[in-house]
């Protein structure tokens, strides 16, 4: 589904990604973790070309993301993305947040889009909030709406960029619950997160990044059992120690 | 005969219809230049922020040029030069409408540029991630927020514009000030007339600036 081959990226002189390669199969859930500044958010943004990269190749469903002729809007319409800071549209109601992509991009009718949107809103447990504005919702609720907004586009895979990092601790679980449900239904997911409980529960593989490199790319059991790299061992001991 | 003993406000009442027609043109000019200026200014702002080099450069030059010349000179030049190029006179009032739109666009464009830059980058990302193209992101996500954030500043600029419209008296367009001048000459009572229209300018500007204050408070709450 997602193929990342030898991707490198520079900000001016500074190299943020160095020769990153991995692949995510259909239905697979892959967690990407690593210390801050390790390039994990940058890598996930490269997958739907929100960030350009200078070397290597990324394909999503067989389509090359970096190629010149690629219709990026069309590709992105089928790759769901959830951001650290939710990025709901503050000037639109929750219902409109859920329908705008469907009507403007997919060309669905207003009724059809509203029906689909409300169904997904119900699924994330927020049906009663449809008429409200994002500013009236808690962070956890906003992030659940953001997930529903991405799902409304009927994505072939979902990208999560630190979806719980900006949330108060008591709100993290309500978002993770939605993600776990999604994972168990077989959605292809690439998730940048430090939530190792989530990784243990639903991830098939864990990728560990450090200083722009993929240091470890292993099955969940292997990763949590005996990570090969010293850096990953240290990272795990730090975040799992309490 | 002192100023106060000779003061005669009774000349104002019979001049009201005439002053009203002047005020109507002043309002028409303000609204026309505001709406045209905001539309053109928004396009200029998008051009300035564009990654297409020549487009950005041209918009930057236009804005800087307009902002470096006194408005009165632009009004006079446009009024004098355009008929020379086209071969037929444009008329003072049409000339004023076009000049003010072009001039104000430069100022509105700087406001809209700041407004666009006030919208967090993640908002455009979210639009992109939904598969929207540049036009859709601007039209549905960035510009509505930019406009909302900048509404008080846009209105403040419009108050300045409203006052500046009085400069069209220089080319003989009949606005509120020009009407007062004519009426003042008719009755030989310029002081009363100028004082009265000053009051009209004040009342309108003051009311608008109160509105700006209220809008600012409301937008602060939304944020």
Short mmCIF file of C-alpha atoms in Angstrom, two decimals:
data_model
loop_
_atom_site.label_atom_id
_atom_site.label_comp_id
_atom_site.label_asym_id
_atom_site.label_seq_id
_atom_site.Cartn_x
_atom_site.Cartn_y
_atom_site.Cartn_z
CA UNK A 1 0.00 0.00 0.00
CA UNK A 2 2.71 2.48 1.05
CA UNK A 3 6.26 2.02 -0.24
CA UNK A 4 9.02 4.29 1.01
CA UNK A 5 12.34 3.75 -0.77
CA UNK A 6 15.60 5.48 0.12
CA UNK A 7 13.98 8.80 0.97
CA UNK A 8 16.22 11.69 1.96
CA UNK A 9 15.19 15.24 2.71
CA UNK A 10 17.04 18.43 3.49
CA UNK A 11 15.99 21.77 4.94
CA UNK A 12 18.67 23.88 3.29
CA UNK A 13 21.94 22.38 4.51
CA UNK A 14 20.33 20.38 7.30
CA UNK A 15 19.44 16.80 6.50
CA UNK A 16 16.21 15.76 8.26
CA UNK A 17 15.71 12.37 6.62
CA UNK A 18 18.49 10.03 5.60
CA UNK A 19 17.88 7.08 3.32
CA UNK A 20 14.57 5.98 4.87
CA UNK A 21 13.01 2.80 3.51
CA UNK A 22 10.04 0.80 4.66
CA UNK A 23 6.75 -0.47 3.37
CA UNK A 24 3.26 -0.85 4.75
CA UNK A 25 1.00 -3.57 3.42
CA UNK A 26 -2.73 -3.35 3.05
CA UNK A 27 -4.41 -3.78 6.42
CA UNK A 28 -1.18 -3.33 8.32
CA UNK A 29 -0.86 -1.01 11.33
CA UNK A 30 2.60 0.48 11.70
CA UNK A 31 3.63 2.67 14.60
CA UNK A 32 6.49 5.11 14.10
CA UNK A 33 8.21 6.30 17.24
CA UNK A 34 11.41 8.00 18.25
CA UNK A 35 12.72 11.04 20.12
CA UNK A 36 11.54 14.48 19.09
CA UNK A 37 13.41 15.84 16.12
CA UNK A 38 14.03 12.35 14.79
CA UNK A 39 12.11 13.09 11.59
CA UNK A 40 9.05 10.92 12.15
CA UNK A 41 6.52 13.71 11.57
CA UNK A 42 8.43 14.84 8.52
CA UNK A 43 8.46 11.32 7.13
CA UNK A 44 4.71 10.86 7.52
CA UNK A 45 4.07 14.23 5.87
CA UNK A 46 6.19 13.10 2.93
CA UNK A 47 3.79 10.20 2.36
CA UNK A 48 1.02 12.48 1.13
CA UNK A 49 3.45 15.13 -0.13
CA UNK A 50 2.64 17.81 2.42
CA UNK A 51 6.41 17.96 2.68
CA UNK A 52 8.52 17.57 -0.45
CA UNK A 53 11.58 15.32 -0.40
CA UNK A 54 14.67 15.55 -2.57
CA UNK A 55 15.76 11.93 -2.95
CA UNK A 56 14.16 8.53 -3.14
CA UNK A 57 10.64 7.48 -3.97
CA UNK A 58 7.35 7.03 -2.16
CA UNK A 59 4.41 5.25 -3.75
CA UNK A 60 0.91 5.03 -2.35
CA UNK A 61 -1.30 2.39 -3.94
CA UNK A 62 1.18 2.22 -6.80
CA UNK A 63 1.19 5.96 -7.51
CA UNK A 64 4.47 7.82 -7.13
CA UNK A 65 4.02 10.74 -4.73
CA UNK A 66 7.07 12.69 -5.79
CA UNK A 67 6.68 12.28 -9.56
CA UNK A 68 6.01 15.44 -11.55
CA UNK A 69 2.86 14.33 -13.31
CA UNK A 70 1.08 12.97 -10.25
CA UNK A 71 -2.32 14.51 -9.50
CA UNK A 72 -1.62 15.19 -5.84
CA UNK A 73 -5.08 16.46 -4.84
CA UNK A 74 -6.60 13.27 -6.25
CA UNK A 75 -4.08 11.09 -4.42
CA UNK A 76 -4.48 12.96 -1.12
CA UNK A 77 -8.27 12.73 -1.30
CA UNK A 78 -7.90 9.00 -0.63
CA UNK A 79 -5.21 9.22 2.02
CA UNK A 80 -6.72 10.24 5.33
CA UNK A 81 -4.61 12.36 7.63
CA UNK A 82 -5.01 13.31 11.27
CA UNK A 83 -2.84 16.08 12.70
CA UNK A 84 -1.35 16.77 16.09
CA UNK A 85 -3.33 20.00 16.44
CA UNK A 86 -6.56 18.62 14.90
CA UNK A 87 -6.75 21.38 12.28
CA UNK A 88 -10.50 21.45 12.16
CA UNK A 89 -11.74 24.50 10.26
CA UNK A 90 -12.72 26.94 13.03
CA UNK A 91 -15.06 29.02 10.86
CA UNK A 92 -17.20 26.00 9.93
CA UNK A 93 -19.62 23.98 12.05
CA UNK A 94 -18.76 20.38 12.88
CA UNK A 95 -21.24 19.21 10.22
CA UNK A 96 -19.63 21.46 7.60
CA UNK A 97 -16.18 20.30 8.61
CA UNK A 98 -17.31 16.78 7.82
CA UNK A 99 -18.93 17.60 4.48
CA UNK A 100 -16.65 20.19 2.88
CA UNK A 101 -14.14 17.68 1.55
CA UNK A 102 -16.86 15.34 0.34
CA UNK A 103 -18.75 18.01 -1.58
CA UNK A 104 -15.86 20.09 -2.91
CA UNK A 105 -13.42 17.29 -3.68
CA UNK A 106 -15.44 14.12 -4.19
CA UNK A 107 -18.40 15.94 -5.73
CA UNK A 108 -20.97 14.32 -3.48
CA UNK A 109 -24.32 16.02 -3.02
CA UNK A 110 -24.93 17.95 0.17
CA UNK A 111 -27.46 15.43 1.42
CA UNK A 112 -25.27 12.45 0.70
CA UNK A 113 -22.26 14.14 2.34
CA UNK A 114 -24.27 15.13 5.40
CA UNK A 115 -25.62 11.61 5.82
CA UNK A 116 -22.14 10.11 5.57
CA UNK A 117 -20.70 12.76 7.87
CA UNK A 118 -23.32 12.31 10.56
CA UNK A 119 -22.95 8.55 10.43
CA UNK A 120 -19.23 8.86 11.12
CA UNK A 121 -19.83 11.50 13.77
CA UNK A 122 -22.13 9.02 15.47
CA UNK A 123 -19.43 6.41 15.21
CA UNK A 124 -16.96 8.57 17.13
CA UNK A 125 -19.72 9.25 19.67
CA UNK A 126 -20.36 12.89 18.88
CA UNK A 127 -23.59 12.96 16.92
CA UNK A 128 -25.14 15.55 19.22
CA UNK A 129 -22.34 18.03 18.49
CA UNK A 130 -22.99 18.46 14.75
CA UNK A 131 -24.26 22.03 14.97
CA UNK A 132 -21.45 23.26 17.20
CA UNK A 133 -18.20 24.91 16.16
CA UNK A 134 -14.77 23.39 16.79
CA UNK A 135 -13.94 26.00 19.43
CA UNK A 136 -16.83 24.73 21.57
CA UNK A 137 -15.45 21.18 21.75
CA UNK A 138 -12.74 19.70 23.98
CA UNK A 139 -9.44 18.66 22.44
CA UNK A 140 -10.35 14.98 22.54
CA UNK A 141 -13.69 15.66 20.87
CA UNK A 142 -12.04 17.80 18.21
CA UNK A 143 -9.57 15.06 17.40
CA UNK A 144 -12.37 12.51 17.10
CA UNK A 145 -14.16 14.86 14.69
CA UNK A 146 -10.89 15.16 12.74
CA UNK A 147 -10.74 11.37 12.45
CA UNK A 148 -14.37 11.29 11.28
CA UNK A 149 -13.59 14.03 8.74
CA UNK A 150 -10.76 11.96 7.29
CA UNK A 151 -12.89 8.80 7.24
CA UNK A 152 -15.70 10.60 5.44
CA UNK A 153 -13.47 10.66 2.36
CA UNK A 154 -13.41 6.83 2.31
CA UNK A 155 -9.61 6.68 2.53
CA UNK A 156 -7.61 3.67 1.43
CA UNK A 157 -5.20 4.29 4.31
CA UNK A 158 -4.86 6.63 7.28
CA UNK A 159 -1.90 8.68 8.46
CA UNK A 160 -1.80 9.84 12.08
CA UNK A 161 0.75 12.49 13.02
CA UNK A 162 1.04 12.43 16.82
CA UNK A 163 -2.73 12.42 17.25
CA UNK A 164 -2.66 12.47 21.05
CA UNK A 165 0.40 14.64 21.77
CA UNK A 166 -1.60 17.86 22.12
CA UNK A 167 -4.24 16.34 24.37
CA UNK A 168 -4.74 16.43 28.11
CA UNK A 169 -4.08 12.97 29.59
CA UNK A 170 -7.74 12.27 30.39
CA UNK A 171 -8.68 12.78 26.75
CA UNK A 172 -6.07 10.53 25.20
CA UNK A 173 -8.01 7.32 25.65
CA UNK A 174 -11.18 8.46 23.91
CA UNK A 175 -9.09 9.14 20.80
CA UNK A 176 -7.05 5.94 21.09
CA UNK A 177 -10.26 3.93 21.44
CA UNK A 178 -11.44 5.19 18.07
CA UNK A 179 -8.07 4.37 16.55
CA UNK A 180 -8.01 0.88 18.04
CA UNK A 181 -11.45 0.20 16.63
CA UNK A 182 -10.29 1.39 13.23
CA UNK A 183 -7.23 -0.82 13.40
CA UNK A 184 -9.20 -3.92 14.34
CA UNK A 185 -11.48 -3.31 11.36
CA UNK A 186 -8.48 -3.70 9.08
CA UNK A 187 -7.69 -0.11 8.14
CA UNK A 188 -4.18 0.42 6.84
CA UNK A 189 -2.59 2.82 9.31
CA UNK A 190 0.70 4.63 9.74
CA UNK A 191 0.78 6.17 13.19
CA UNK A 192 3.41 8.49 14.60
CA UNK A 193 2.95 8.23 18.36
CA UNK A 194 4.60 7.66 21.70
CA UNK A 195 1.61 5.69 22.95
CA UNK A 196 3.31 2.34 23.42
CA UNK A 197 0.16 0.85 24.91
CA UNK A 198 -1.55 1.48 21.59
CA UNK A 199 1.41 -0.03 19.76
CA UNK A 200 1.34 -3.15 21.91
CA UNK A 201 -2.39 -3.54 21.42
CA UNK A 202 -2.85 -3.12 17.69
CA UNK A 203 0.41 -2.49 15.85
CA UNK A 204 1.80 -5.13 13.54
CA UNK A 205 5.15 -3.43 13.26
CA UNK A 206 7.05 -0.70 15.03
CA UNK A 207 9.51 1.63 13.34
CA UNK A 208 12.00 3.46 15.50
CA UNK A 209 13.61 6.59 14.12
CA UNK A 210 16.56 8.61 15.35
CA UNK A 211 18.29 11.57 13.75
CA UNK A 212 16.45 11.19 10.48
CA UNK A 213 17.17 7.49 10.06
CA UNK A 214 15.02 4.42 10.45
CA UNK A 215 17.05 2.64 13.11
CA UNK A 216 14.73 -0.25 13.78
CA UNK A 217 11.86 -1.71 11.76
CA UNK A 218 10.56 -4.84 13.42
CA UNK A 219 7.48 -6.84 14.27
CA UNK A 220 5.80 -5.76 17.48
CA UNK A 221 6.96 -8.76 19.51
CA UNK A 222 10.54 -8.43 18.37
CA UNK A 223 10.54 -4.70 19.02
CA UNK A 224 9.17 -4.82 22.54
CA UNK A 225 11.02 -8.06 23.33
CA UNK A 226 14.53 -7.41 22.24
CA UNK A 227 15.14 -4.25 20.25
CA UNK A 228 18.41 -4.68 18.43
CA UNK A 229 19.68 -1.12 18.52
CA UNK A 230 21.03 0.40 21.68
CA UNK A 231 19.27 3.67 20.89
CA UNK A 232 15.86 1.97 20.72
CA UNK A 233 16.54 0.12 23.95
CA UNK A 234 17.39 3.37 25.68
CA UNK A 235 14.29 5.09 24.24
CA UNK A 236 12.02 2.26 25.35
CA UNK A 237 13.49 2.13 28.83
CA UNK A 238 12.88 5.86 29.16
CA UNK A 239 9.26 5.94 28.05
CA UNK A 240 8.21 2.62 29.60
CA UNK A 241 9.87 3.13 32.96
CA UNK A 242 6.86 4.84 34.50
CA UNK B 1 -18.79 91.84 13.68
CA UNK B 2 -17.48 88.83 15.47
CA UNK B 3 -17.60 85.25 14.36
CA UNK B 4 -20.22 84.29 16.92
CA UNK B 5 -22.70 87.07 16.42
CA UNK B 6 -22.72 86.54 12.68
CA UNK B 7 -23.06 82.77 12.92
CA UNK B 8 -26.23 81.80 11.06
CA UNK B 9 -27.16 78.11 10.95
CA UNK B 10 -30.46 78.86 9.20
CA UNK B 11 -28.70 78.58 5.81
CA UNK B 12 -28.12 74.88 6.38
CA UNK B 13 -31.73 73.70 6.11
CA UNK B 14 -32.38 74.89 2.55
CA UNK B 15 -29.05 73.40 1.43
CA UNK B 16 -29.81 69.95 2.80
CA UNK B 17 -31.02 68.35 -0.47
CA UNK B 18 -27.93 69.63 -2.22
CA UNK B 19 -25.61 68.42 0.54
CA UNK B 20 -27.44 65.08 0.54
CA UNK B 21 -26.63 64.53 -3.13
CA UNK B 22 -22.98 65.24 -2.31
CA UNK B 23 -23.07 62.80 0.61
CA UNK B 24 -24.58 60.15 -1.67
CA UNK B 25 -21.62 60.40 -4.02
CA UNK B 26 -19.20 60.28 -1.09
CA UNK B 27 -20.89 57.09 0.16
CA UNK B 28 -21.02 55.60 -3.33
CA UNK B 29 -17.33 56.30 -3.83
CA UNK B 30 -16.49 54.81 -0.42
CA UNK B 31 -18.50 51.63 -0.97
CA UNK B 32 -17.30 51.19 -4.54
CA UNK B 33 -13.64 51.70 -3.66
CA UNK B 34 -14.01 49.48 -0.60
CA UNK B 35 -15.55 46.50 -2.37
CA UNK B 36 -13.43 46.88 -5.50
CA UNK B 37 -10.34 47.57 -3.39
CA UNK B 38 -10.84 44.52 -1.19
CA UNK B 39 -11.38 42.20 -4.17
CA UNK B 40 -8.41 43.60 -6.08
CA UNK B 41 -6.37 43.82 -2.88
CA UNK B 42 -7.02 40.17 -2.08
CA UNK B 43 -5.86 39.16 -5.55
CA UNK B 44 -2.77 41.34 -5.09
CA UNK B 45 -2.09 39.71 -1.71
CA UNK B 46 -2.37 36.23 -3.24
CA UNK B 47 -0.05 37.33 -6.04
CA UNK B 48 2.48 38.70 -3.54
CA UNK B 49 2.44 35.47 -1.56
CA UNK B 50 2.60 33.36 -4.70
CA UNK B 51 5.62 31.22 -5.44
CA UNK B 52 5.57 32.42 -9.04
CA UNK B 53 8.42 34.94 -9.03
CA UNK B 54 7.33 37.46 -11.69
CA UNK B 55 3.76 37.56 -10.38
CA UNK B 56 4.91 38.20 -6.83
CA UNK B 57 7.36 40.86 -8.00
CA UNK B 58 4.77 42.69 -10.10
CA UNK B 59 2.29 42.77 -7.21
CA UNK B 60 4.99 43.95 -4.80
CA UNK B 61 5.94 46.77 -7.16
CA UNK B 62 2.35 47.83 -7.63
CA UNK B 63 1.69 47.97 -3.90
CA UNK B 64 4.91 49.79 -3.10
CA UNK B 65 4.39 52.29 -5.90
CA UNK B 66 0.86 53.15 -4.83
CA UNK B 67 1.88 53.46 -1.21
CA UNK B 68 4.74 55.81 -2.06
CA UNK B 69 2.71 58.43 -3.94
CA UNK B 70 0.35 60.92 -2.27
CA UNK B 71 -3.26 60.07 -3.03
CA UNK B 72 -3.96 63.60 -4.27
CA UNK B 73 -1.29 63.20 -6.95
CA UNK B 74 -2.71 59.86 -8.08
CA UNK B 75 -6.15 61.44 -8.35
CA UNK B 76 -4.84 64.36 -10.41
CA UNK B 77 -2.60 62.26 -12.64
CA UNK B 78 -5.28 59.75 -13.41
CA UNK B 79 -7.78 62.49 -14.17
CA UNK B 80 -5.36 64.28 -16.50
CA UNK B 81 -3.50 61.39 -18.13
CA UNK B 82 -6.23 58.88 -18.96
CA UNK B 83 -8.11 61.21 -21.32
CA UNK B 84 -4.80 61.85 -23.11
CA UNK B 85 -4.36 58.11 -23.68
CA UNK B 86 -7.94 57.17 -24.52
CA UNK B 87 -8.77 60.37 -26.35
CA UNK B 88 -12.00 61.06 -24.53
CA UNK B 89 -12.71 62.53 -21.11
CA UNK B 90 -13.67 60.12 -18.37
CA UNK B 91 -15.48 62.60 -16.18
CA UNK B 92 -14.48 63.57 -12.67
CA UNK B 93 -16.74 61.08 -10.93
CA UNK B 94 -15.82 57.99 -12.96
CA UNK B 95 -12.20 58.97 -12.70
CA UNK B 96 -12.55 59.18 -8.91
CA UNK B 97 -14.23 55.77 -8.68
CA UNK B 98 -11.45 54.05 -10.62
CA UNK B 99 -8.58 55.91 -8.97
CA UNK B 100 -9.78 55.18 -5.46
CA UNK B 101 -10.31 51.50 -6.22
CA UNK B 102 -6.80 51.14 -7.64
CA UNK B 103 -5.23 53.13 -4.83
CA UNK B 104 -7.07 51.52 -1.94
CA UNK B 105 -6.36 48.05 -3.36
CA UNK B 106 -2.72 48.56 -2.40
CA UNK B 107 -3.64 49.20 1.24
CA UNK B 108 -6.28 46.50 1.44
CA UNK B 109 -3.80 44.07 -0.09
CA UNK B 110 -1.33 44.59 2.76
CA UNK B 111 -4.13 43.96 5.26
CA UNK B 112 -5.23 40.79 3.46
CA UNK B 113 -1.63 39.62 3.22
CA UNK B 114 -1.28 39.89 6.98
CA UNK B 115 -4.65 38.14 7.32
CA UNK B 116 -3.63 35.24 5.11
CA UNK B 117 -0.39 34.88 7.05
CA UNK B 118 -2.34 34.88 10.32
CA UNK B 119 -4.01 31.59 9.37
CA UNK B 120 -1.88 28.73 10.73
CA UNK B 121 -0.07 26.60 8.16
CA UNK B 122 -1.81 23.48 9.46
CA UNK B 123 -5.11 24.78 8.10
CA UNK B 124 -3.79 24.70 4.54
CA UNK B 125 -2.29 21.27 5.27
CA UNK B 126 -5.67 20.01 6.42
CA UNK B 127 -7.24 21.29 3.21
CA UNK B 128 -4.51 19.68 1.13
CA UNK B 129 -4.87 16.43 3.00
CA UNK B 130 -8.57 16.38 2.05
CA UNK B 131 -7.51 16.65 -1.59
CA UNK B 132 -8.38 20.30 -2.12
CA UNK B 133 -6.54 22.30 -4.74
CA UNK B 134 -5.04 25.76 -4.20
CA UNK B 135 -8.17 27.61 -5.27
CA UNK B 136 -10.43 25.56 -3.00
CA UNK B 137 -8.12 25.94 -0.01
CA UNK B 138 -8.00 29.70 -0.48
CA UNK B 139 -11.71 30.13 -1.19
CA UNK B 140 -13.10 27.86 1.53
CA UNK B 141 -10.47 27.73 4.26
CA UNK B 142 -7.81 30.42 4.27
CA UNK B 143 -9.56 33.55 2.94
CA UNK B 144 -12.71 33.27 5.09
CA UNK B 145 -10.52 33.07 8.20
CA UNK B 146 -8.17 35.79 6.99
CA UNK B 147 -11.13 38.04 6.27
CA UNK B 148 -12.69 37.38 9.65
CA UNK B 149 -9.44 38.03 11.50
CA UNK B 150 -8.85 41.25 9.60
CA UNK B 151 -12.40 42.63 9.61
CA UNK B 152 -11.68 45.36 12.18
CA UNK B 153 -8.56 46.47 10.31
CA UNK B 154 -10.38 46.44 6.97
CA UNK B 155 -13.08 48.64 8.49
CA UNK B 156 -10.52 51.00 9.95
CA UNK B 157 -8.97 51.37 6.52
CA UNK B 158 -12.46 52.06 5.15
CA UNK B 159 -12.90 54.90 7.66
CA UNK B 160 -9.66 56.41 6.37
CA UNK B 161 -10.91 55.88 2.83
CA UNK B 162 -14.18 57.62 3.69
CA UNK B 163 -12.27 60.68 4.89
CA UNK B 164 -9.88 60.62 1.94
CA UNK B 165 -12.72 60.74 -0.56
CA UNK B 166 -12.92 64.48 0.23
CA UNK B 167 -9.77 64.87 -1.90
CA UNK B 168 -11.85 64.47 -5.06
CA UNK B 169 -12.89 68.10 -4.72
CA UNK B 170 -9.53 68.77 -6.43
CA UNK B 171 -10.83 67.40 -9.74
CA UNK B 172 -14.28 68.89 -9.30
CA UNK B 173 -16.24 65.75 -8.51
CA UNK B 174 -19.26 66.71 -6.44
CA UNK B 175 -18.86 64.92 -3.13
CA UNK B 176 -20.01 66.08 0.29
CA UNK B 177 -17.14 68.55 0.70
CA UNK B 178 -17.56 69.99 -2.79
CA UNK B 179 -21.32 70.35 -2.19
CA UNK B 180 -20.60 72.24 1.01
CA UNK B 181 -18.18 74.50 -0.82
CA UNK B 182 -20.75 75.30 -3.50
CA UNK B 183 -23.57 75.81 -0.99
CA UNK B 184 -21.31 77.97 1.13
CA UNK B 185 -20.58 80.20 -1.84
CA UNK B 186 -24.27 80.37 -2.77
CA UNK B 187 -25.25 81.76 0.61
CA UNK B 188 -21.90 83.37 1.25
CA UNK B 189 -21.78 81.30 4.44
CA UNK B 190 -18.74 78.97 4.04
CA UNK B 191 -18.03 78.70 7.79
CA UNK B 192 -21.48 77.32 8.63
CA UNK B 193 -21.37 74.88 5.73
CA UNK B 194 -17.88 73.55 6.44
CA UNK B 195 -18.72 73.20 10.11
CA UNK B 196 -21.89 71.29 9.31
CA UNK B 197 -20.21 68.80 6.96
CA UNK B 198 -17.37 68.37 9.44
CA UNK B 199 -20.04 67.25 11.87
CA UNK B 200 -21.41 64.77 9.32
CA UNK B 201 -17.93 63.33 8.70
CA UNK B 202 -17.39 63.08 12.43
CA UNK B 203 -20.66 61.34 13.20
CA UNK B 204 -20.20 58.72 10.48
CA UNK B 205 -16.56 58.03 11.33
CA UNK B 206 -17.26 57.90 15.04
CA UNK B 207 -20.11 55.44 14.56
CA UNK B 208 -17.91 53.24 12.38
CA UNK B 209 -15.05 53.28 14.85
CA UNK B 210 -17.42 52.17 17.61
CA UNK B 211 -18.42 49.31 15.35
CA UNK B 212 -14.75 48.39 14.91
CA UNK B 213 -14.34 48.25 18.68
CA UNK B 214 -17.30 45.91 19.05
CA UNK B 215 -16.10 43.68 16.23
CA UNK B 216 -12.66 43.43 17.81
CA UNK B 217 -14.20 42.26 21.06
CA UNK B 218 -16.33 39.69 19.26
CA UNK B 219 -13.46 38.28 17.26
CA UNK B 220 -11.37 38.04 20.40
CA UNK B 221 -14.09 35.83 21.88
CA UNK B 222 -14.27 33.56 18.82
CA UNK B 223 -10.52 33.00 19.02
#
